Amino acid sequence: MVNDRRPDDMVRITNKELAQAFIDEQIAALREQIGNKKVLLALSGGVDSSVVAAMLIKAVGQQLVCVHVNHGLLRKGEPEQVIEVFRNQMKANLVYVDATDRFLDKLAGVTDPETKRKIIGGEFIEVFAEEARKLDGIEFLAQGTIWPDILESEKGIKAHHNAGGLPEDMKFELVEPVKILFKDEVRIVGECLGLPANMVYRQPFPGPGLGVRCPGAITRDRLEAVREADAILREEFARHGLEGKVWQYFTVVPDFKSTGIRDGKRTFEWPVIIRAVNTQDAMTAEVENIPFDLMQLLVKRITSEVKGVNRVLYDFTPKPSATIEYE
Ligand code: XMP
């Protein structure tokens, strides 16, 4: 029997030995709970669901069915990495659903941030439920719930069931193998399970993805500009030793254009806003002091490589008064 709650005297998992002991214990417990039945998991590619997937692959192999829904708002290379790591390397049973058109069509013309979030969340559940209905004999639903989620939901801060909200007739028994762990422990466990470092140590990424970094009504071309600029920012931060050091960094492309000049001709294009912040708990945040040379390199690369962009701005605003995201 596994612990349903984190025991008060549980030793913090800070090294591979402790992580391995936890993994061994969980794998035995998972095998006992699941038997020869099938388990379903919404695999976003985020830290928590990835670690749950890796653990379940070790425990029950092909009895796990992972569903990766690409809502079209993921960062560059993310769906490809999920397929490479889980299907090609770990030999997982992975259903990949490219639902980009479905999401972007529903979001077309929608400007209100909370409405955008609701559409993305609602559509996600719909796509996931549709895939689940196609599968026979699923009895369990795995989730990447972690200990802070439980504490926050008990305090009434947020509801913790990541894949909560499934239709009434879809009743599964929950499997939550990392639910007594803190985030830093989940990362060590993930490393120990053989997941790539850039997957387990990655920065936080909101559920609605790049959708909240494309303020106002999302268009495919502006979304593409956000994605390409974000990829350049991540690449240069990694190259300059800032990956894993800066808490969260990303780009935003606001819905306005300004005049520029390229090859002697007038342009009228979007700006890219760079945001890079440090924080302990995301309640307040300080702006990272990006070296000027790196800033100049980013400006050069983004304005020459990202289509439709002629200007780069740096957001110097801490939280408060600004939030970390733009919507
Ligand atoms: P804000 O913008 O509120 O962000 O200062 C604080 C942290 O929360 C993340 N964030 C979200 N995460 N769904 C998520 O899963 C969301 O809708 C969402 N909005 C903000 C944000 O990236 C930051 O780390």
mmCIF file of C-alpha atoms and ligand atoms in Angstrom:
data_model
loop_
_atom_site.group_PDB
_atom_site.id
_atom_site.type_symbol
_atom_site.label_atom_id
_atom_site.label_comp_id
_atom_site.label_asym_id
_atom_site.label_seq_id
_atom_site.Cartn_x
_atom_site.Cartn_y
_atom_site.Cartn_z
ATOM 1 C CA MET A 1 0.000 0.000 0.000
ATOM 2 C CA VAL A 2 1.371 3.431 -0.903
ATOM 3 C CA ASN A 3 0.994 6.576 1.108
ATOM 4 C CA ASP A 4 -2.005 8.662 0.230
ATOM 5 C CA ARG A 5 -0.540 11.639 2.044
ATOM 6 C CA ARG A 6 3.014 12.801 2.515
ATOM 7 C CA PRO A 7 4.127 11.458 5.903
ATOM 8 C CA ASP A 8 5.288 14.229 8.255
ATOM 9 C CA ASP A 9 8.623 12.492 8.731
ATOM 10 C CA MET A 10 9.284 11.749 5.044
ATOM 11 C CA VAL A 11 12.906 12.504 4.130
ATOM 12 C CA ARG A 12 13.189 15.036 1.309
ATOM 13 C CA ILE A 13 14.380 13.334 -1.887
ATOM 14 C CA THR A 14 17.614 15.151 -2.652
ATOM 15 C CA ASN A 15 19.742 12.533 -4.391
ATOM 16 C CA LYS A 16 19.551 9.634 -6.825
ATOM 17 C CA GLU A 17 19.654 6.953 -4.121
ATOM 18 C CA LEU A 18 16.585 8.343 -2.393
ATOM 19 C CA ALA A 19 14.883 8.835 -5.767
ATOM 20 C CA GLN A 20 15.604 5.229 -6.776
ATOM 21 C CA ALA A 21 14.188 3.905 -3.505
ATOM 22 C CA PHE A 22 11.018 5.948 -4.109
ATOM 23 C CA ILE A 23 10.769 4.673 -7.696
ATOM 24 C CA ASP A 24 11.167 1.020 -6.648
ATOM 25 C CA GLU A 25 8.493 1.390 -4.002
ATOM 26 C CA GLN A 26 6.090 3.154 -6.385
ATOM 27 C CA ILE A 27 6.598 0.659 -9.198
ATOM 28 C CA ALA A 28 5.662 -2.213 -6.902
ATOM 29 C CA ALA A 29 2.619 -0.279 -5.680
ATOM 30 C CA LEU A 30 1.552 0.640 -9.226
ATOM 31 C CA ARG A 31 1.775 -2.980 -10.361
ATOM 32 C CA GLU A 32 -0.360 -4.012 -7.437
ATOM 33 C CA GLN A 33 -2.950 -1.283 -8.042
ATOM 34 C CA ILE A 34 -3.202 -1.696 -11.821
ATOM 35 C CA GLY A 35 -2.778 -5.454 -12.227
ATOM 36 C CA ASN A 36 -3.269 -6.295 -15.905
ATOM 37 C CA LYS A 37 -5.658 -3.381 -16.600
ATOM 38 C CA LYS A 38 -5.091 -0.350 -18.817
ATOM 39 C CA VAL A 39 -4.190 3.185 -17.724
ATOM 40 C CA LEU A 40 -4.756 6.409 -19.612
ATOM 41 C CA LEU A 41 -2.572 9.515 -19.253
ATOM 42 C CA ALA A 42 -2.795 12.990 -20.773
ATOM 43 C CA LEU A 43 0.877 13.569 -21.535
ATOM 44 C CA SER A 44 1.574 17.250 -22.071
ATOM 45 C CA GLY A 45 5.349 16.946 -22.043
ATOM 46 C CA GLY A 46 5.514 19.042 -18.855
ATOM 47 C CA VAL A 47 7.599 17.811 -15.924
ATOM 48 C CA ASP A 48 4.856 16.180 -13.873
ATOM 49 C CA SER A 49 3.038 14.244 -16.601
ATOM 50 C CA SER A 50 6.357 13.203 -18.170
ATOM 51 C CA VAL A 51 7.614 11.760 -14.890
ATOM 52 C CA VAL A 52 4.317 9.937 -14.358
ATOM 53 C CA ALA A 53 4.575 8.517 -17.890
ATOM 54 C CA ALA A 54 8.161 7.340 -17.392
ATOM 55 C CA MET A 55 7.239 5.718 -14.074
ATOM 56 C CA LEU A 56 4.211 3.935 -15.533
ATOM 57 C CA ILE A 57 6.147 2.729 -18.567
ATOM 58 C CA LYS A 58 8.588 1.070 -16.142
ATOM 59 C CA ALA A 59 5.747 -0.347 -14.051
ATOM 60 C CA VAL A 60 3.178 -1.539 -16.594
ATOM 61 C CA GLY A 61 4.710 -0.962 -20.062
ATOM 62 C CA GLN A 62 2.166 -1.264 -22.855
ATOM 63 C CA GLN A 63 -0.793 -1.191 -20.461
ATOM 64 C CA LEU A 64 -0.234 2.561 -20.342
ATOM 65 C CA VAL A 65 -1.808 4.616 -23.119
ATOM 66 C CA CYS A 66 -0.431 8.160 -23.333
ATOM 67 C CA VAL A 67 -2.400 10.775 -25.238
ATOM 68 C CA HIS A 68 -0.478 13.858 -26.327
ATOM 69 C CA VAL A 69 -2.808 16.597 -27.509
ATOM 70 C CA ASN A 70 -1.046 19.231 -29.575
ATOM 71 C CA HIS A 71 -3.286 22.291 -29.208
ATOM 72 C CA GLY A 72 -1.126 24.294 -31.559
ATOM 73 C CA LEU A 73 0.027 26.526 -28.712
ATOM 74 C CA LEU A 74 3.111 24.531 -27.717
ATOM 75 C CA ARG A 75 6.674 25.793 -28.028
ATOM 76 C CA LYS A 76 8.826 24.952 -30.995
ATOM 77 C CA GLY A 77 10.024 21.339 -30.885
ATOM 78 C CA GLU A 78 7.815 20.251 -27.978
ATOM 79 C CA PRO A 79 5.477 17.770 -29.703
ATOM 80 C CA GLU A 80 8.477 16.339 -31.551
ATOM 81 C CA GLN A 81 10.340 15.829 -28.272
ATOM 82 C CA VAL A 82 7.366 14.066 -26.678
ATOM 83 C CA ILE A 83 7.199 11.675 -29.648
ATOM 84 C CA GLU A 84 10.958 11.127 -29.695
ATOM 85 C CA VAL A 85 11.364 10.493 -25.955
ATOM 86 C CA PHE A 86 8.228 8.508 -25.246
ATOM 87 C CA ARG A 87 7.388 6.701 -28.459
ATOM 88 C CA ASN A 88 10.838 6.205 -30.003
ATOM 89 C CA GLN A 89 13.084 5.880 -26.954
ATOM 90 C CA MET A 90 10.854 4.566 -24.178
ATOM 91 C CA LYS A 91 8.629 2.552 -26.552
ATOM 92 C CA ALA A 92 5.464 3.893 -24.964
ATOM 93 C CA ASN A 93 2.023 3.356 -26.359
ATOM 94 C CA LEU A 94 1.512 6.979 -27.470
ATOM 95 C CA VAL A 95 -1.457 8.472 -29.258
ATOM 96 C CA TYR A 96 -0.493 11.779 -30.850
ATOM 97 C CA VAL A 97 -3.356 14.091 -31.751
ATOM 98 C CA ASP A 98 -2.651 17.182 -33.800
ATOM 99 C CA ALA A 99 -5.679 19.297 -32.886
ATOM 100 C CA THR A 100 -4.096 22.604 -33.950
ATOM 101 C CA ASP A 101 -6.791 23.543 -36.464
ATOM 102 C CA ARG A 102 -9.578 22.693 -34.074
ATOM 103 C CA PHE A 103 -8.186 24.929 -31.334
ATOM 104 C CA LEU A 104 -7.187 27.814 -33.581
ATOM 105 C CA ASP A 105 -10.538 27.802 -35.382
ATOM 106 C CA LYS A 106 -12.378 27.972 -32.048
ATOM 107 C CA LEU A 107 -10.095 30.767 -30.846
ATOM 108 C CA ALA A 108 -10.359 32.863 -34.017
ATOM 109 C CA GLY A 109 -11.467 36.396 -33.211
ATOM 110 C CA VAL A 110 -11.650 35.781 -29.438
ATOM 111 C CA THR A 111 -9.963 38.647 -27.587
ATOM 112 C CA ASP A 112 -10.954 38.213 -23.932
ATOM 113 C CA PRO A 113 -8.158 36.418 -21.994
ATOM 114 C CA GLU A 114 -10.418 34.423 -19.694
ATOM 115 C CA THR A 115 -12.636 33.349 -22.592
ATOM 116 C CA LYS A 116 -9.500 32.225 -24.447
ATOM 117 C CA ARG A 117 -8.430 30.178 -21.397
ATOM 118 C CA LYS A 118 -11.898 28.611 -21.098
ATOM 119 C CA ILE A 119 -11.951 27.645 -24.774
ATOM 120 C CA ILE A 120 -8.474 26.096 -24.556
ATOM 121 C CA GLY A 121 -9.279 24.181 -21.341
ATOM 122 C CA GLY A 122 -12.718 23.032 -22.560
ATOM 123 C CA GLU A 123 -11.490 21.980 -25.966
ATOM 124 C CA PHE A 124 -8.603 20.080 -24.375
ATOM 125 C CA ILE A 125 -10.978 17.990 -22.306
ATOM 126 C CA GLU A 126 -13.185 17.377 -25.332
ATOM 127 C CA VAL A 127 -10.309 16.153 -27.496
ATOM 128 C CA PHE A 128 -8.931 14.003 -24.675
ATOM 129 C CA ALA A 129 -12.366 12.488 -23.941
ATOM 130 C CA GLU A 130 -12.890 11.710 -27.650
ATOM 131 C CA GLU A 131 -9.591 9.830 -27.736
ATOM 132 C CA ALA A 132 -10.422 8.009 -24.500
ATOM 133 C CA ARG A 133 -13.746 6.815 -25.953
ATOM 134 C CA LYS A 134 -11.911 5.231 -28.873
ATOM 135 C CA LEU A 135 -9.981 3.005 -26.462
ATOM 136 C CA ASP A 136 -11.320 -0.198 -24.981
ATOM 137 C CA GLY A 137 -10.955 -1.423 -21.445
ATOM 138 C CA ILE A 138 -9.397 1.615 -19.764
ATOM 139 C CA GLU A 139 -9.987 1.491 -16.019
ATOM 140 C CA PHE A 140 -7.445 3.927 -14.655
ATOM 141 C CA LEU A 141 -6.595 7.570 -15.261
ATOM 142 C CA ALA A 142 -3.071 8.659 -14.339
ATOM 143 C CA GLN A 143 -2.395 12.242 -13.313
ATOM 144 C CA GLY A 144 0.670 14.292 -12.497
ATOM 145 C CA THR A 145 -0.760 15.663 -9.279
ATOM 146 C CA ILE A 146 1.995 16.773 -6.891
ATOM 147 C CA TRP A 147 1.956 17.559 -3.164
ATOM 148 C CA PRO A 148 1.653 21.366 -3.508
ATOM 149 C CA ASP A 149 -1.426 20.821 -5.736
ATOM 150 C CA ILE A 150 -3.060 18.887 -2.916
ATOM 151 C CA LEU A 151 -2.120 21.475 -0.297
ATOM 152 C CA GLU A 152 -3.399 24.308 -2.497
ATOM 153 C CA SER A 153 -6.649 22.554 -3.249
ATOM 154 C CA GLU A 154 -7.168 21.860 0.463
ATOM 155 C CA LYS A 155 -6.645 25.555 1.168
ATOM 156 C CA GLY A 156 -9.133 26.364 -1.576
ATOM 157 C CA ILE A 157 -6.514 28.136 -3.714
ATOM 158 C CA LYS A 158 -6.950 25.973 -6.780
ATOM 159 C CA ALA A 159 -8.567 22.753 -7.918
ATOM 160 C CA HIS A 160 -5.836 20.170 -8.356
ATOM 161 C CA HIS A 161 -7.194 17.632 -10.786
ATOM 162 C CA ASN A 162 -5.239 18.373 -13.933
ATOM 163 C CA ALA A 163 -7.479 16.331 -16.199
ATOM 164 C CA GLY A 164 -10.545 17.049 -14.065
ATOM 165 C CA GLY A 165 -13.763 17.946 -15.780
ATOM 166 C CA LEU A 166 -14.082 14.790 -17.859
ATOM 167 C CA PRO A 167 -17.690 13.970 -18.832
ATOM 168 C CA GLU A 168 -19.836 12.367 -16.094
ATOM 169 C CA ASP A 169 -20.022 8.955 -17.774
ATOM 170 C CA MET A 170 -16.240 8.607 -17.852
ATOM 171 C CA LYS A 171 -15.370 7.191 -14.496
ATOM 172 C CA PHE A 172 -11.816 6.068 -13.920
ATOM 173 C CA GLU A 173 -9.893 5.154 -10.818
ATOM 174 C CA LEU A 174 -7.071 7.660 -10.315
ATOM 175 C CA VAL A 175 -3.385 6.750 -10.392
ATOM 176 C CA GLU A 176 -1.202 9.500 -8.960
ATOM 177 C CA PRO A 177 2.325 8.186 -8.398
ATOM 178 C CA VAL A 178 4.026 11.521 -7.618
ATOM 179 C CA LYS A 179 1.306 12.994 -5.476
ATOM 180 C CA ILE A 180 3.349 13.092 -2.247
ATOM 181 C CA LEU A 181 6.336 14.781 -3.894
ATOM 182 C CA PHE A 182 7.444 18.387 -4.053
ATOM 183 C CA LYS A 183 8.484 19.733 -7.462
ATOM 184 C CA ASP A 184 12.247 19.477 -6.827
ATOM 185 C CA GLU A 185 11.755 15.828 -5.868
ATOM 186 C CA VAL A 186 9.727 15.134 -9.027
ATOM 187 C CA ARG A 187 12.648 16.475 -11.084
ATOM 188 C CA ILE A 188 15.209 14.196 -9.398
ATOM 189 C CA VAL A 189 12.899 11.210 -9.804
ATOM 190 C CA GLY A 190 12.471 12.126 -13.485
ATOM 191 C CA GLU A 191 16.218 12.266 -14.044
ATOM 192 C CA CYS A 192 16.594 8.931 -12.321
ATOM 193 C CA LEU A 193 13.963 7.472 -14.676
ATOM 194 C CA GLY A 194 16.111 8.521 -17.628
ATOM 195 C CA LEU A 195 14.219 11.582 -18.846
ATOM 196 C CA PRO A 196 16.321 14.262 -20.590
ATOM 197 C CA ALA A 197 17.534 17.127 -18.370
ATOM 198 C CA ASN A 198 15.877 19.750 -20.583
ATOM 199 C CA MET A 199 12.563 18.045 -19.932
ATOM 200 C CA VAL A 200 12.801 17.679 -16.151
ATOM 201 C CA TYR A 201 14.504 21.007 -15.432
ATOM 202 C CA ARG A 202 12.471 23.112 -17.777
ATOM 203 C CA GLN A 203 10.904 26.425 -16.879
ATOM 204 C CA PRO A 204 7.222 26.686 -15.984
ATOM 205 C CA PHE A 205 4.909 26.853 -18.999
ATOM 206 C CA PRO A 206 1.219 27.785 -18.688
ATOM 207 C CA GLY A 207 -1.480 25.300 -19.710
ATOM 208 C CA PRO A 208 -2.904 27.711 -22.336
ATOM 209 C CA GLY A 209 0.616 27.826 -23.750
ATOM 210 C CA LEU A 210 1.619 30.443 -26.278
ATOM 211 C CA GLY A 211 -2.050 31.465 -26.438
ATOM 212 C CA VAL A 212 -1.522 33.877 -23.524
ATOM 213 C CA ARG A 213 1.637 35.238 -25.178
ATOM 214 C CA CYS A 214 -0.237 36.225 -28.287
ATOM 215 C CA PRO A 215 -2.453 38.857 -26.599
ATOM 216 C CA GLY A 216 -5.896 39.515 -28.018
ATOM 217 C CA ALA A 217 -7.229 37.503 -30.932
ATOM 218 C CA ILE A 218 -4.736 34.797 -31.914
ATOM 219 C CA THR A 219 -3.762 34.660 -35.572
ATOM 220 C CA ARG A 220 -1.595 31.943 -37.083
ATOM 221 C CA ASP A 221 1.062 34.336 -38.357
ATOM 222 C CA ARG A 222 1.455 36.197 -35.047
ATOM 223 C CA LEU A 223 1.481 32.882 -33.157
ATOM 224 C CA GLU A 224 4.262 31.694 -35.438
ATOM 225 C CA ALA A 225 6.225 34.876 -34.652
ATOM 226 C CA VAL A 226 5.840 34.196 -30.890
ATOM 227 C CA ARG A 227 7.001 30.603 -31.367
ATOM 228 C CA GLU A 228 10.033 31.468 -33.483
ATOM 229 C CA ALA A 229 11.136 34.351 -31.224
ATOM 230 C CA ASP A 230 10.718 32.132 -28.141
ATOM 231 C CA ALA A 231 12.888 29.439 -29.747
ATOM 232 C CA ILE A 232 15.660 31.976 -30.413
ATOM 233 C CA LEU A 233 15.448 33.318 -26.859
ATOM 234 C CA ARG A 234 15.662 29.807 -25.369
ATOM 235 C CA GLU A 235 18.540 28.874 -27.648
ATOM 236 C CA GLU A 236 20.572 31.961 -26.744
ATOM 237 C CA PHE A 237 19.820 31.685 -23.023
ATOM 238 C CA ALA A 238 21.074 28.090 -23.137
ATOM 239 C CA ARG A 239 24.170 29.112 -25.079
ATOM 240 C CA HIS A 240 24.926 31.896 -22.566
ATOM 241 C CA GLY A 241 24.512 29.731 -19.450
ATOM 242 C CA LEU A 242 21.199 31.257 -18.395
ATOM 243 C CA GLU A 243 19.076 28.130 -18.873
ATOM 244 C CA GLY A 244 18.162 26.752 -15.465
ATOM 245 C CA LYS A 245 19.429 29.982 -13.864
ATOM 246 C CA VAL A 246 16.631 32.329 -14.864
ATOM 247 C CA TRP A 247 13.281 31.135 -13.525
ATOM 248 C CA GLN A 248 11.097 31.950 -16.533
ATOM 249 C CA TYR A 249 11.752 33.650 -19.857
ATOM 250 C CA PHE A 250 9.669 33.992 -22.978
ATOM 251 C CA THR A 251 8.501 36.289 -25.722
ATOM 252 C CA VAL A 252 5.221 38.052 -26.386
ATOM 253 C CA VAL A 253 4.029 39.514 -29.675
ATOM 254 C CA PRO A 254 1.392 42.197 -29.025
ATOM 255 C CA ASP A 255 -1.306 42.969 -31.527
ATOM 256 C CA PHE A 256 0.017 46.241 -32.903
ATOM 257 C CA LYS A 257 2.444 47.249 -35.594
ATOM 258 C CA SER A 258 4.964 50.044 -35.895
ATOM 259 C CA THR A 259 7.014 51.534 -38.678
ATOM 260 C CA GLY A 260 10.489 50.225 -39.444
ATOM 261 C CA ILE A 261 13.001 50.073 -42.249
ATOM 262 C CA ARG A 262 14.561 47.098 -44.006
ATOM 263 C CA ASP A 263 16.720 47.088 -47.152
ATOM 264 C CA GLY A 264 15.930 50.762 -47.627
ATOM 265 C CA LYS A 265 12.198 50.117 -47.641
ATOM 266 C CA ARG A 266 9.525 51.059 -45.106
ATOM 267 C CA THR A 267 8.087 48.182 -43.059
ATOM 268 C CA PHE A 268 5.043 48.045 -40.807
ATOM 269 C CA GLU A 269 5.450 45.075 -38.467
ATOM 270 C CA TRP A 270 5.041 43.739 -34.916
ATOM 271 C CA PRO A 271 7.403 44.175 -31.992
ATOM 272 C CA VAL A 272 8.623 41.198 -29.932
ATOM 273 C CA ILE A 273 8.626 41.767 -26.177
ATOM 274 C CA ILE A 274 11.170 39.801 -24.128
ATOM 275 C CA ARG A 275 10.274 38.855 -20.562
ATOM 276 C CA ALA A 276 12.781 37.225 -18.166
ATOM 277 C CA VAL A 277 12.014 36.990 -14.459
ATOM 278 C CA ASN A 278 13.148 35.359 -11.243
ATOM 279 C CA THR A 279 10.902 34.383 -8.358
ATOM 280 C CA GLN A 280 10.477 31.913 -5.504
ATOM 281 C CA ASP A 281 6.757 31.255 -5.710
ATOM 282 C CA ALA A 282 5.489 33.309 -8.709
ATOM 283 C CA MET A 283 3.561 35.601 -6.329
ATOM 284 C CA THR A 284 6.164 38.329 -6.834
ATOM 285 C CA ALA A 285 8.951 38.434 -9.421
ATOM 286 C CA GLU A 286 12.104 40.402 -10.215
ATOM 287 C CA VAL A 287 13.385 41.162 -13.694
ATOM 288 C CA GLU A 288 16.590 39.412 -14.840
ATOM 289 C CA ASN A 289 19.484 41.717 -15.683
ATOM 290 C CA ILE A 290 20.222 40.457 -19.213
ATOM 291 C CA PRO A 291 23.742 41.482 -20.330
ATOM 292 C CA PHE A 292 23.607 44.228 -22.975
ATOM 293 C CA ASP A 293 25.674 42.198 -25.465
ATOM 294 C CA LEU A 294 23.218 39.326 -25.264
ATOM 295 C CA MET A 295 20.329 41.751 -25.648
ATOM 296 C CA GLN A 296 21.907 43.127 -28.829
ATOM 297 C CA LEU A 297 22.406 39.621 -30.186
ATOM 298 C CA LEU A 298 18.769 38.784 -29.460
ATOM 299 C CA VAL A 299 17.590 41.932 -31.241
ATOM 300 C CA LYS A 300 19.715 41.098 -34.276
ATOM 301 C CA ARG A 301 18.580 37.496 -34.506
ATOM 302 C CA ILE A 302 14.897 38.128 -33.832
ATOM 303 C CA THR A 303 14.570 41.056 -36.258
ATOM 304 C CA SER A 304 16.382 39.187 -39.021
ATOM 305 C CA GLU A 305 14.956 35.663 -38.485
ATOM 306 C CA VAL A 306 11.370 36.155 -37.331
ATOM 307 C CA LYS A 307 8.915 36.963 -40.074
ATOM 308 C CA GLY A 308 6.808 40.072 -39.539
ATOM 309 C CA VAL A 309 8.923 41.562 -36.730
ATOM 310 C CA ASN A 310 10.892 44.811 -36.930
ATOM 311 C CA ARG A 311 11.437 45.761 -33.283
ATOM 312 C CA VAL A 312 12.437 44.116 -29.970
ATOM 313 C CA LEU A 313 11.456 45.508 -26.560
ATOM 314 C CA TYR A 314 12.520 44.435 -23.056
ATOM 315 C CA ASP A 315 9.964 44.404 -20.266
ATOM 316 C CA PHE A 316 11.616 45.822 -17.135
ATOM 317 C CA THR A 317 8.512 45.548 -14.960
ATOM 318 C CA PRO A 318 8.541 43.427 -11.788
ATOM 319 C CA LYS A 319 5.492 41.644 -10.348
ATOM 320 C CA PRO A 320 3.745 43.651 -9.028
ATOM 321 C CA SER A 321 2.760 45.905 -10.801
ATOM 322 C CA ALA A 322 2.789 43.559 -13.813
ATOM 323 C CA THR A 323 1.962 39.856 -13.760
ATOM 324 C CA ILE A 324 4.505 37.468 -15.282
ATOM 325 C CA GLU A 325 2.313 36.581 -18.259
ATOM 326 C CA TYR A 326 0.546 39.189 -20.393
ATOM 327 C CA GLU A 327 -2.946 37.732 -20.104
HETATM 328 P P1 XMP B 1 1.211 35.373 -13.556
HETATM 329 O O1 XMP B 1 1.071 35.818 -14.965
HETATM 330 O O2 XMP B 1 -0.112 35.200 -12.875
HETATM 331 O O3 XMP B 1 1.874 33.937 -13.611
HETATM 332 O O4 XMP B 1 2.135 36.275 -12.766
HETATM 333 C C1 XMP B 1 2.378 33.228 -12.496
HETATM 334 C C2 XMP B 1 2.865 31.869 -12.980
HETATM 335 O O5 XMP B 1 1.744 31.083 -13.382
HETATM 336 C C3 XMP B 1 1.861 30.718 -14.765
HETATM 337 N N1 XMP B 1 0.527 30.855 -15.373
HETATM 338 C C4 XMP B 1 -0.278 29.841 -15.715
HETATM 339 N N2 XMP B 1 -0.101 28.508 -15.627
HETATM 340 N N3 XMP B 1 -2.236 28.169 -16.581
HETATM 341 C C5 XMP B 1 -1.081 27.673 -16.084
HETATM 342 O O6 XMP B 1 -0.927 26.460 -16.041
HETATM 343 C C6 XMP B 1 -2.488 29.493 -16.699
HETATM 344 O O7 XMP B 1 -3.550 29.892 -17.173
HETATM 345 C C7 XMP B 1 -1.455 30.352 -16.234
HETATM 346 N N4 XMP B 1 -1.340 31.701 -16.184
HETATM 347 C C8 XMP B 1 -0.127 31.979 -15.645
HETATM 348 C C9 XMP B 1 2.851 31.697 -15.359
HETATM 349 O O8 XMP B 1 3.508 31.151 -16.509
HETATM 350 C C10 XMP B 1 3.775 31.939 -14.202
HETATM 351 O O9 XMP B 1 4.746 30.901 -14.094
#
